[in-house]
C-alpha positions as protocol buffer text, in pm:
chain_id: "A"
residue {
  index: 1
  type: MET
  ca { x: 8440 y: 23650 z: 27248 }
}
residue {
  index: 2
  type: ALA
  ca { x: 8366 y: 23995 z: 27127 }
}
residue {
  index: 3
  type: VAL
  ca { x: 8564 y: 24254 z: 26931 }
}
residue {
  index: 4
  type: ILE
  ca { x: 8577 y: 24603 z: 27078 }
}
residue {
  index: 5
  type: VAL
  ca { x: 8579 y: 24885 z: 26811 }
}
residue {
  index: 6
  type: HIS
  ca { x: 8634 y: 25248 z: 26894 }
}
residue {
  index: 7
  type: CYS
  ca { x: 8710 y: 25532 z: 26645 }
}
residue {
  index: 8
  type: ARG
  ca { x: 8740 y: 25905 z: 26711 }
}
residue {
  index: 9
  type: SER
  ca { x: 8874 y: 26215 z: 26566 }
}
residue {
  index: 10
  type: LYS
  ca { x: 8959 y: 26562 z: 26701 }
}
residue {
  index: 11
  type: TYR
  ca { x: 8593 y: 26642 z: 26635 }
}
residue {
  index: 12
  type: ILE
  ca { x: 8377 y: 26330 z: 26679 }
}
residue {
  index: 13
  type: ASP
  ca { x: 8399 y: 26038 z: 26914 }
}
residue {
  index: 14
  type: LEU
  ca { x: 8190 y: 25748 z: 26752 }
}
residue {
  index: 15
  type: ALA
  ca { x: 8206 y: 25557 z: 27083 }
}
residue {
  index: 16
  type: ALA
  ca { x: 8327 y: 25205 z: 27151 }
}
residue {
  index: 17
  type: ARG
  ca { x: 8103 y: 24924 z: 26985 }
}
residue {
  index: 18
  type: THR
  ca { x: 8102 y: 24562 z: 27106 }
}
residue {
  index: 19
  type: VAL
  ca { x: 8080 y: 24322 z: 26808 }
}
residue {
  index: 20
  type: ALA
  ca { x: 7964 y: 23967 z: 26890 }
}
residue {
  index: 21
  type: ALA
  ca { x: 8183 y: 23665 z: 26786 }
}
residue {
  index: 22
  type: ASP
  ca { x: 8080 y: 23504 z: 26452 }
}
residue {
  index: 23
  type: SER
  ca { x: 7899 y: 23821 z: 26345 }
}
residue {
  index: 24
  type: ASP
  ca { x: 7981 y: 24053 z: 26047 }
}
residue {
  index: 25
  type: TYR
  ca { x: 8068 y: 24412 z: 26108 }
}
residue {
  index: 26
  type: SER
  ca { x: 8184 y: 24679 z: 25859 }
}
residue {
  index: 27
  type: TRP
  ca { x: 8158 y: 25046 z: 25882 }
}
residue {
  index: 28
  type: GLY
  ca { x: 8236 y: 25367 z: 25678 }
}
residue {
  index: 29
  type: PHE
  ca { x: 8277 y: 25733 z: 25728 }
}
residue {
  index: 30
  type: ARG
  ca { x: 8110 y: 26011 z: 25540 }
}
residue {
  index: 31
  type: PRO
  ca { x: 8297 y: 26342 z: 25490 }
}
residue {
  index: 32
  type: ASN
  ca { x: 8149 y: 26631 z: 25675 }
}
residue {
  index: 33
  type: ASP
  ca { x: 8149 y: 26972 z: 25502 }
}
residue {
  index: 34
  type: HIS
  ca { x: 8251 y: 27122 z: 25848 }
}
residue {
  index: 35
  type: TYR
  ca { x: 8556 y: 26902 z: 25885 }
}
residue {
  index: 36
  type: PRO
  ca { x: 8706 y: 26838 z: 25552 }
}
residue {
  index: 37
  type: GLY
  ca { x: 9009 y: 26589 z: 25584 }
}
residue {
  index: 38
  type: ASN
  ca { x: 8889 y: 26475 z: 25911 }
}
residue {
  index: 39
  type: THR
  ca { x: 9129 y: 26196 z: 26042 }
}
residue {
  index: 40
  type: PHE
  ca { x: 9003 y: 25918 z: 26262 }
}
residue {
  index: 41
  type: ALA
  ca { x: 9214 y: 25699 z: 26496 }
}
residue {
  index: 42
  type: CYS
  ca { x: 9062 y: 25343 z: 26547 }
}
residue {
  index: 43
  type: HIS
  ca { x: 9150 y: 25105 z: 26826 }
}
residue {
  index: 44
  type: LEU
  ca { x: 9016 y: 24747 z: 26807 }
}
residue {
  index: 45
  type: GLY
  ca { x: 9070 y: 24480 z: 27079 }
}
residue {
  index: 46
  type: PHE
  ca { x: 9009 y: 24102 z: 27087 }
}
residue {
  index: 47
  type: GLN
  ca { x: 9111 y: 23896 z: 27377 }
}
residue {
  index: 48
  type: ASP
  ca { x: 9478 y: 23964 z: 27394 }
}
residue {
  index: 49
  type: LYS
  ca { x: 9528 y: 24107 z: 27048 }
}
residue {
  index: 50
  type: ARG
  ca { x: 9500 y: 24469 z: 26944 }
}
residue {
  index: 51
  type: LEU
  ca { x: 9495 y: 24658 z: 26623 }
}
residue {
  index: 52
  type: ASP
  ca { x: 9531 y: 25051 z: 26589 }
}
residue {
  index: 53
  type: PHE
  ca { x: 9521 y: 25265 z: 26267 }
}
residue {
  index: 54
  type: THR
  ca { x: 9440 y: 25592 z: 26142 }
}
residue {
  index: 55
  type: THR
  ca { x: 9245 y: 25696 z: 25828 }
}
residue {
  index: 56
  type: ALA
  ca { x: 9162 y: 26011 z: 25665 }
}
residue {
  index: 57
  type: VAL
  ca { x: 8790 y: 26024 z: 25556 }
}
residue {
  index: 58
  type: ARG
  ca { x: 8712 y: 26001 z: 25200 }
}
residue {
  index: 59
  type: ASP
  ca { x: 8381 y: 25943 z: 25050 }
}
residue {
  index: 60
  type: GLY
  ca { x: 8294 y: 25584 z: 24986 }
}
residue {
  index: 61
  type: ASP
  ca { x: 8549 y: 25423 z: 25218 }
}
residue {
  index: 62
  type: GLN
  ca { x: 8436 y: 25106 z: 25378 }
}
residue {
  index: 63
  type: TYR
  ca { x: 8625 y: 24909 z: 25655 }
}
residue {
  index: 64
  type: GLU
  ca { x: 8589 y: 24542 z: 25754 }
}
residue {
  index: 65
  type: VAL
  ca { x: 8730 y: 24347 z: 26038 }
}
residue {
  index: 66
  type: LEU
  ca { x: 8862 y: 23996 z: 25942 }
}
residue {
  index: 67
  type: ASP
  ca { x: 9051 y: 23727 z: 26124 }
}
residue {
  index: 68
  type: ASP
  ca { x: 9390 y: 23853 z: 25982 }
}
residue {
  index: 69
  type: GLY
  ca { x: 9332 y: 24223 z: 26031 }
}
residue {
  index: 70
  type: VAL
  ca { x: 9136 y: 24525 z: 25920 }
}
residue {
  index: 71
  type: TYR
  ca { x: 9071 y: 24591 z: 25541 }
}
residue {
  index: 72
  type: GLY
  ca { x: 8971 y: 24920 z: 25376 }
}
residue {
  index: 73
  type: THR
  ca { x: 8800 y: 24940 z: 25050 }
}
residue {
  index: 74
  type: ARG
  ca { x: 8842 y: 25251 z: 24848 }
}
residue {
  index: 75
  type: ALA
  ca { x: 8827 y: 25341 z: 24492 }
}
residue {
  index: 76
  type: GLU
  ca { x: 9169 y: 25164 z: 24439 }
}
residue {
  index: 77
  type: GLY
  ca { x: 9039 y: 24843 z: 24566 }
}
residue {
  index: 78
  type: LYS
  ca { x: 9044 y: 24649 z: 24901 }
}
residue {
  index: 79
  type: GLN
  ca { x: 9371 y: 24635 z: 25104 }
}
residue {
  index: 80
  type: ARG
  ca { x: 9470 y: 24527 z: 25444 }
}
residue {
  index: 81
  type: LEU
  ca { x: 9535 y: 24843 z: 25661 }
}
residue {
  index: 82
  type: GLN
  ca { x: 9667 y: 24660 z: 25969 }
}
residue {
  index: 83
  type: GLU
  ca { x: 9719 y: 24318 z: 26113 }
}
residue {
  index: 84
  type: TRP
  ca { x: 9632 y: 24186 z: 26461 }
}
residue {
  index: 85
  type: LYS
  ca { x: 9921 y: 24222 z: 26722 }
}
residue {
  index: 86
  type: SER
  ca { x: 9955 y: 24023 z: 27046 }
}
């Protein structure tokens, strides 16, 4: 089964991406001088589970999808942002 990842903001739609099972996928955002503080809403879907979160873009942020949820890595360290919901 695949995981569907779709993130968008008021200004930018990053489009839905399909990530194959048993593959690694991580992503990050880069601040854009034209849109300081741009906030993205992200939706992930996997079988009958879903996960939604929002994040304000900061330089160096990275995101990772794991079995128990989505994690964000920032200067403060890695933390789970949201867990899967049925």
